Amino acid sequence: MIISELADRSGTAAATIKFYVREGLLPVGERVGGNRTEYTDEHEHRLRLIRAMLEVGRLSIGSIRQVLDALDRPDAPIAETFEVAQRALARTTASDTAEPSTRSLGRVDALIDRAGWAPECHDNVGRGIAAQAVDAFANAGYELPDSYLDAYADAARRVATADLIAVGELADPSDMAELMVVGTVLGDTLSLGLRRIAQAQVTSERRLS
Amino acid sequence: MIISELADRSGTAAATIKFYVREGLLPVGERVGGNRTEYTDEHEHRLRLIRAMLEVGRLSIGSIRQVLDALDRPDAPIAETFEVAQRALARTTASDTAEPSTRSLGRVDALIDRAGWAPECHDNVGRGIAAQAVDAFANAGYELPDSYLDAYADAARRVATADLIAVGELADPSDMAELMVVGTVLGDTLSLGLRRIAQAQVTSERRLS
């Protein structure tokens, strides 16, 4: 299809599509005949992906590029793909923040051990992110008790279980990596939205008790 | 204390402190004598708060200003304070994104009802955020099953319960609003960090089963 049809079908302006091509987010279309450039369903599909990451995931163009590069490795095992997606996305969450303290890293490691989680969890990119949050709470004057961290870890495990089931149910193998990436970005947003609603729920329960 | 001592104690450069005062994030110090400006422990405390929101929460200056304004309402009931904090922070998550669709809002409302949550949950700012995430998944080609949303809601409820307990345990009444705000920002980061670690855990379990 020509660019105007791609624009119509994807709901993205032609000028924006050309911008994405220039930025390396979208592959160049195929030159056909004299002056025409042909785009495919793959372009449309990738455009939708970019919009999801940009608008709701609020990723930068650079981060989106890294994530899309990570997606172009179709044969990697599932655990590696989750990790590649996580690491590519991690730059948007932790890049210009102070390194986590040894103390907070120790607290997160202890949390992982209390939960009985696998040794490789200690190498996961989330360890540093969680430790930075623990540090930030401490710097603001709040030492989080282990019980708070344990409750969050329990919730995180339920979310991750749902993520893994969804990857199995919603995506055929060639789409798994893509769903993991989309899911990592959008699942965070879904979580924070539901957390706020749930806070309304638990405070309403308190008023009644 | 004079500004250089405030800078030392808070780990923030004097020029940055003055910037925060100009931006309205920090109150003006008290003019004493000819040329001296005095700052207090309150200034130091507020500075730590600003850094937590800026660095780990990654909020914009404008959002931080809104959040700090929300904090200056000490007598509001607890549920209202959560909500004010959530709404002030919501501009950073959803401002330039398409409005959620009627369909997705309906799915989130149905989720709230299935969970048996209070009617006021339907008015919570998280409803729109969660619906935007549902839309974005759909636009990327993934229709989330109700079971996925239910699992996320269950996890969110556990997190919110921990949040409410922490507010009760960690903060005296004058600090409660502040902890809610800090907790809203930093809790999201803690969640997403732990989710990634948990994904490593559940995928490792799968390899062994």
Coordinates of C-alpha atoms in Angstrom, one line a residue:
Chain A
M1 CA 0.0 0.0 0.0
I2 CA 1.1 3.6 -0.5
I3 CA 1.8 5.8 2.4
S4 CA -1.6 7.6 2.5
E5 CA -3.3 4.2 2.9
L6 CA -0.9 3.2 5.6
A7 CA -1.6 6.5 7.3
D8 CA -5.4 5.9 7.1
R9 CA -5.2 2.4 8.3
S10 CA -2.8 3.0 11.2
G11 CA -4.3 6.4 12.2
T12 CA -0.9 8.0 12.0
A13 CA -0.1 11.0 9.8
A14 CA 2.1 10.4 6.7
A15 CA 4.6 13.0 8.0
T16 CA 4.9 11.1 11.2
I17 CA 5.4 7.8 9.4
K18 CA 8.2 9.4 7.4
F19 CA 9.7 10.7 10.7
Y20 CA 9.7 7.2 12.1
V21 CA 11.4 5.8 9.0
R22 CA 14.1 8.6 9.3
E23 CA 14.5 7.7 13.0
G24 CA 15.0 4.1 12.2
L25 CA 11.9 2.9 14.0
L26 CA 10.2 1.7 10.9
P27 CA 11.9 0.0 7.9
V28 CA 12.0 1.8 4.7
G29 CA 9.2 0.9 2.3
E30 CA 10.0 -0.8 -1.0
R31 CA 10.7 1.5 -4.0
V32 CA 8.3 0.4 -6.8
G33 CA 8.3 1.9 -10.2
G34 CA 9.3 5.5 -10.7
N35 CA 8.2 7.3 -7.6
R36 CA 6.1 5.0 -5.5
T37 CA 7.0 3.5 -2.1
E38 CA 5.1 0.4 -1.0
Y39 CA 4.3 -0.4 2.6
T40 CA 3.0 -3.7 4.0
D41 CA 0.9 -5.1 6.8
E42 CA 4.1 -5.5 8.7
H43 CA 4.6 -1.7 8.6
E44 CA 1.1 -1.2 9.9
H45 CA 1.7 -3.7 12.6
R46 CA 4.9 -2.1 13.7
L47 CA 3.3 1.4 13.6
R48 CA 0.7 0.2 16.1
L49 CA 3.4 -1.1 18.3
I50 CA 5.3 2.2 18.2
R51 CA 2.2 4.1 19.1
A52 CA 1.6 1.9 22.1
M53 CA 5.1 2.4 23.4
L54 CA 5.2 6.1 22.7
E55 CA 1.7 7.2 23.9
V56 CA 0.9 4.9 26.8
G57 CA 4.3 3.6 27.6
R58 CA 5.8 7.1 27.2
L59 CA 9.1 5.8 26.0
S60 CA 11.5 8.0 24.2
I61 CA 12.3 7.5 20.5
G62 CA 15.7 6.1 21.5
S63 CA 14.3 3.6 23.9
I64 CA 11.7 2.5 21.3
R65 CA 14.5 2.0 18.8
Q66 CA 16.4 -0.2 21.3
V67 CA 13.2 -2.2 22.1
L68 CA 12.5 -2.8 18.4
D69 CA 16.1 -4.0 17.9
A70 CA 15.6 -6.4 20.7
L71 CA 12.5 -7.7 19.0
D72 CA 14.4 -8.7 15.9
R73 CA 15.9 -11.7 17.5
P74 CA 13.2 -14.3 16.9
D75 CA 15.0 -17.5 18.0
A76 CA 16.1 -16.5 21.5
P77 CA 14.7 -18.6 24.4
I78 CA 11.8 -17.1 26.3
A79 CA 13.7 -16.1 29.5
E80 CA 16.3 -14.4 27.4
T81 CA 13.7 -12.5 25.5
F82 CA 12.0 -11.2 28.6
E83 CA 15.4 -10.0 29.8
V84 CA 16.4 -8.3 26.6
A85 CA 13.1 -6.5 26.6
Q86 CA 13.5 -5.5 30.2
R87 CA 17.0 -4.2 29.7
A88 CA 16.1 -2.3 26.6
L89 CA 13.3 -0.7 28.5
A90 CA 15.3 -0.1 31.7
R91 CA 17.1 2.9 30.3
T92 CA 13.9 4.9 30.6
T93 CA 13.4 4.1 34.2
A94 CA 16.9 4.4 35.8
S95 CA 19.4 6.1 33.5
D96 CA 20.0 9.5 35.2
T97 CA 19.4 8.4 38.8
A98 CA 22.1 7.7 41.4
E99 CA 23.3 4.2 41.5
P100 CA 21.5 2.1 44.2
S101 CA 23.3 1.9 47.5
T102 CA 24.9 -1.3 48.8
R103 CA 22.4 -1.3 51.6
S104 CA 19.4 -1.2 49.4
L105 CA 20.8 -3.8 47.1
G106 CA 21.3 -6.0 50.1
R107 CA 17.7 -5.4 51.2
V108 CA 16.4 -6.4 47.7
D109 CA 18.7 -9.5 47.7
A110 CA 17.3 -10.5 51.1
L111 CA 13.8 -10.0 49.8
I112 CA 14.6 -12.3 46.9
D113 CA 16.0 -14.9 49.3
R114 CA 13.0 -14.7 51.7
A115 CA 10.7 -15.2 48.8
G116 CA 12.7 -18.3 47.8
W117 CA 13.2 -17.1 44.3
A118 CA 15.8 -18.4 41.9
P119 CA 19.5 -17.3 42.0
E120 CA 19.3 -15.6 38.6
C121 CA 16.9 -13.1 40.1
H122 CA 19.9 -11.5 41.7
D123 CA 21.1 -10.6 38.2
N124 CA 17.9 -9.2 37.0
V125 CA 17.7 -5.5 35.9
G126 CA 14.7 -5.1 38.3
R127 CA 17.0 -5.5 41.3
G128 CA 18.7 -2.2 40.7
I129 CA 15.4 -0.4 40.0
A130 CA 13.8 -1.8 43.2
A131 CA 16.8 -0.8 45.2
Q132 CA 16.7 2.7 43.8
A133 CA 13.1 3.0 45.0
V134 CA 14.1 1.7 48.5
D135 CA 16.9 4.3 48.6
A136 CA 14.5 7.1 47.5
F137 CA 12.1 6.2 50.3
A138 CA 14.9 6.2 52.8
N139 CA 16.2 9.5 51.5
A140 CA 12.8 11.0 52.0
G141 CA 12.9 9.7 55.5
Y142 CA 10.9 6.5 55.3
E143 CA 12.5 3.1 56.1
L144 CA 10.3 0.5 54.5
P145 CA 9.7 -2.5 56.7
D146 CA 10.5 -6.0 55.2
S147 CA 6.7 -6.8 55.5
Y148 CA 6.0 -4.0 52.9
L149 CA 8.6 -5.3 50.5
D150 CA 7.3 -8.8 51.0
A151 CA 3.8 -7.8 50.1
Y152 CA 5.0 -6.0 47.0
A153 CA 7.0 -9.0 46.0
D154 CA 4.0 -11.3 46.4
A155 CA 2.0 -9.0 44.2
A156 CA 4.7 -8.8 41.7
R157 CA 4.9 -12.6 41.4
R158 CA 1.1 -12.8 40.8
V159 CA 1.5 -10.2 38.0
A160 CA 4.5 -12.0 36.5
T161 CA 2.5 -15.3 36.5
A162 CA -0.3 -13.6 34.6
D163 CA 2.2 -12.2 32.2
L164 CA 3.7 -15.6 31.4
I165 CA 0.3 -17.2 31.0
A166 CA -0.8 -14.3 28.6
V167 CA 2.4 -14.7 26.5
G168 CA 1.5 -18.4 26.1
E169 CA -2.2 -17.7 25.3
L170 CA -2.1 -14.6 23.2
A171 CA 0.9 -14.9 21.0
D172 CA 2.1 -17.4 18.5
P173 CA 5.8 -18.0 18.8
S174 CA 6.8 -15.3 16.3
D175 CA 4.9 -12.7 18.3
M176 CA 6.0 -13.8 21.8
A177 CA 8.9 -11.4 21.9
E178 CA 6.7 -8.6 20.8
L179 CA 4.0 -9.3 23.3
M180 CA 6.7 -9.4 26.1
V181 CA 7.9 -6.0 25.1
V182 CA 4.5 -4.5 24.7
G183 CA 3.4 -6.2 27.9
T184 CA 6.4 -4.9 29.9
V185 CA 5.7 -1.3 28.9
L186 CA 1.9 -1.4 29.1
G187 CA 1.7 -3.8 32.1
D188 CA 3.5 -1.2 34.2
T189 CA 0.8 1.4 33.3
L190 CA -2.0 -1.1 33.9
S191 CA -0.5 -1.9 37.3
L192 CA -0.2 1.7 38.4
G193 CA -3.7 2.5 37.2
L194 CA -5.2 -0.4 39.1
R195 CA -3.1 0.4 42.2
R196 CA -4.8 3.8 42.4
I197 CA -8.3 2.3 42.1
A198 CA -7.3 -0.3 44.8
Q199 CA -6.2 2.4 47.1
A200 CA -9.7 3.9 46.8
Q201 CA -11.1 0.5 47.7
V202 CA -8.9 -0.2 50.8
T203 CA -9.5 3.3 52.2
S204 CA -13.2 2.9 51.7
E205 CA -13.1 -0.4 53.6
R206 CA -11.3 1.4 56.4
R207 CA -14.0 4.0 56.8
L208 CA -16.6 1.2 57.1
S209 CA -14.6 -0.8 59.7
Chain B
M1 CA 21.1 27.7 58.3
I2 CA 22.5 29.6 55.4
I3 CA 22.3 28.2 51.9
S4 CA 25.7 26.5 51.8
E5 CA 24.9 24.5 54.9
L6 CA 21.6 23.5 53.4
A7 CA 23.4 22.5 50.3
D8 CA 25.8 20.3 52.3
R9 CA 23.2 18.7 54.4
S10 CA 20.8 17.9 51.6
G11 CA 23.4 17.0 49.0
T12 CA 21.9 19.5 46.5
A13 CA 24.0 22.3 45.0
A14 CA 23.2 25.9 46.1
A15 CA 22.4 26.9 42.5
T16 CA 19.9 24.1 42.3
I17 CA 18.3 25.1 45.6
K18 CA 17.8 28.6 44.2
F19 CA 16.3 27.2 41.0
Y20 CA 13.8 25.3 43.1
V21 CA 12.9 28.5 45.0
R22 CA 12.4 30.3 41.7
E23 CA 10.3 27.5 40.4
G24 CA 8.1 27.7 43.5
L25 CA 9.0 24.2 44.7
L26 CA 10.7 25.4 47.8
P27 CA 9.6 28.3 50.0
V28 CA 11.7 31.4 50.1
G29 CA 14.1 31.5 53.0
E30 CA 13.8 34.1 55.7
R31 CA 15.7 37.3 55.1
V32 CA 17.8 38.0 58.2
G33 CA 20.0 41.0 58.8
G34 CA 21.5 42.7 55.8
N35 CA 22.2 40.1 53.2
R36 CA 21.6 36.7 54.8
T37 CA 18.8 34.2 54.0
E38 CA 18.0 31.6 56.6
Y39 CA 16.7 28.1 55.8
T40 CA 15.3 25.6 58.2
D41 CA 15.0 21.8 58.7
E42 CA 11.7 22.1 56.8
H43 CA 13.6 23.2 53.8
E44 CA 16.0 20.3 54.1
H45 CA 13.1 17.9 54.4
R46 CA 11.3 19.4 51.4
L47 CA 14.5 19.2 49.4
R48 CA 14.8 15.5 50.0
L49 CA 11.2 15.0 48.9
I50 CA 11.8 16.9 45.7
R51 CA 14.8 14.8 44.9
A52 CA 12.9 11.6 45.5
M53 CA 10.2 12.7 43.1
L54 CA 12.5 14.1 40.5
E55 CA 15.1 11.4 40.4
V56 CA 13.4 8.1 41.0
G57 CA 9.8 9.2 40.4
R58 CA 11.0 11.1 37.3
L59 CA 8.3 13.7 37.6
S60 CA 8.5 17.0 35.8
I61 CA 9.0 20.3 37.7
G62 CA 5.4 21.2 37.0
S63 CA 4.0 17.9 38.4
I64 CA 6.2 18.2 41.5
R65 CA 4.8 21.7 42.1
Q66 CA 1.2 20.3 41.9
V67 CA 2.1 17.5 44.2
L68 CA 3.7 19.8 46.8
D69 CA 0.6 22.1 46.6
A70 CA -1.6 19.0 47.3
L71 CA 0.6 18.3 50.4
D72 CA -0.2 21.7 51.9
R73 CA -3.7 20.6 53.0
P74 CA -3.0 18.9 56.3
D75 CA -6.6 18.5 57.6
A76 CA -8.2 16.6 54.7
P77 CA -9.4 13.0 55.4
I78 CA -7.2 10.2 54.4
A79 CA -9.1 9.0 51.4
E80 CA -9.3 12.6 50.0
T81 CA -5.5 13.0 50.5
F82 CA -4.8 9.8 48.5
E83 CA -7.0 11.1 45.8
V84 CA -5.5 14.5 45.7
A85 CA -2.0 13.0 45.5
Q86 CA -3.1 10.6 42.8
R87 CA -4.7 13.3 40.7
A88 CA -1.7 15.7 41.0
L89 CA 0.5 12.8 39.9
A90 CA -1.8 11.6 37.1
R91 CA -0.8 14.4 34.8
T92 CA 2.5 12.7 34.3
T93 CA 1.0 9.4 33.3
A94 CA -1.8 10.3 31.0
S95 CA -1.8 13.9 29.8
D96 CA -0.9 13.6 26.1
T97 CA -2.5 10.3 25.4
A98 CA -5.8 9.6 23.6
E99 CA -8.8 9.5 25.9
P100 CA -9.7 5.9 26.8
S101 CA -12.4 4.3 24.7
T102 CA -15.9 3.6 26.0
R103 CA -15.2 -0.1 25.5
S104 CA -12.0 -0.1 27.7
L105 CA -13.7 2.0 30.4
G106 CA -16.5 -0.6 30.3
R107 CA -14.0 -3.4 30.8
V108 CA -12.3 -1.7 33.7
D109 CA -15.8 -0.9 35.3
A110 CA -16.7 -4.6 34.9
L111 CA -13.3 -5.5 36.5
I112 CA -14.1 -3.3 39.5
D113 CA -17.5 -4.9 39.8
R114 CA -16.2 -8.5 39.5
A115 CA -13.7 -7.7 42.3
G116 CA -16.6 -6.4 44.5
W117 CA -14.9 -3.1 45.0
A118 CA -16.7 0.1 46.3
P119 CA -18.7 2.3 43.9
E120 CA -16.3 5.2 44.4
C121 CA -13.7 3.2 42.6
H122 CA -15.5 4.0 39.3
D123 CA -14.6 7.7 39.9
N124 CA -10.9 7.1 40.6
V125 CA -8.3 8.6 38.4
G126 CA -6.8 5.1 38.0
R127 CA -9.8 4.0 36.0
G128 CA -8.8 6.1 33.0
I129 CA -5.2 5.1 33.2
A130 CA -6.0 1.4 33.3
A131 CA -8.4 1.8 30.4
Q132 CA -5.7 3.6 28.4
A133 CA -3.5 0.6 28.9
V134 CA -6.2 -1.8 27.9
D135 CA -6.7 0.3 24.7
A136 CA -3.0 0.3 23.9
F137 CA -2.8 -3.5 24.2
A138 CA -5.8 -3.8 21.9
N139 CA -4.3 -1.3 19.4
A140 CA -1.2 -3.4 19.4
G141 CA -3.3 -6.4 18.6
Y142 CA -3.7 -8.0 22.0
E143 CA -7.1 -8.4 23.6
L144 CA -6.4 -9.0 27.3
P145 CA -8.6 -11.7 28.8
D146 CA -10.6 -10.9 31.9
S147 CA -8.5 -13.4 33.8
Y148 CA -5.4 -11.3 33.2
L149 CA -7.1 -8.1 34.4
D150 CA -8.4 -10.0 37.5
A151 CA -4.9 -11.2 38.4
Y152 CA -3.6 -7.6 38.1
A153 CA -6.4 -6.3 40.2
D154 CA -5.8 -8.9 42.9
A155 CA -2.1 -7.9 42.9
A156 CA -3.0 -4.2 43.0
R157 CA -5.3 -4.8 46.0
R158 CA -2.4 -6.4 47.9
V159 CA -0.1 -3.5 47.1
A160 CA -2.8 -1.0 48.2
T161 CA -3.3 -2.8 51.5
A162 CA 0.4 -2.7 52.1
D163 CA 0.4 1.0 51.2
L164 CA -2.4 1.8 53.7
I165 CA -0.7 -0.2 56.5
A166 CA 2.6 1.6 55.8
V167 CA 0.9 5.0 56.0
G168 CA -0.4 4.0 59.4
E169 CA 2.9 2.7 60.7
L170 CA 5.5 5.0 59.2
A171 CA 3.9 8.4 59.3
D172 CA 2.6 10.6 62.1
P173 CA -0.6 12.4 61.1
S174 CA 1.2 15.5 59.8
D175 CA 3.4 13.4 57.6
M176 CA 0.7 11.1 56.2
A177 CA -0.1 13.1 53.2
E178 CA 3.5 13.4 52.4
L179 CA 4.1 9.7 52.6
M180 CA 1.1 9.0 50.4
V181 CA 2.5 11.3 47.8
V182 CA 6.0 9.9 48.0
G183 CA 4.6 6.4 48.2
T184 CA 2.5 6.9 45.1
V185 CA 5.5 7.9 43.1
L186 CA 8.0 5.5 44.5
G187 CA 5.7 2.6 45.0
D188 CA 5.1 2.5 41.2
T189 CA 8.9 2.3 40.7
L190 CA 9.2 -0.4 43.3
S191 CA 6.4 -2.4 41.7
L192 CA 7.9 -2.3 38.2
G193 CA 11.3 -3.3 39.5
L194 CA 9.9 -6.2 41.4
R195 CA 7.8 -7.3 38.5
R196 CA 10.9 -7.7 36.3
I197 CA 12.6 -9.8 39.0
A198 CA 9.4 -11.9 39.4
Q199 CA 9.3 -12.4 35.6
A200 CA 12.8 -13.9 35.9
Q201 CA 11.5 -16.2 38.7
V202 CA 8.4 -17.5 36.9
T203 CA 10.3 -18.1 33.7
S204 CA 12.9 -20.1 35.6
E205 CA 10.2 -22.2 37.2
R206 CA 8.8 -22.9 33.8
R207 CA 12.2 -24.2 32.6
L208 CA 12.3 -26.6 35.5
S209 CA 8.8 -28.0 35.1

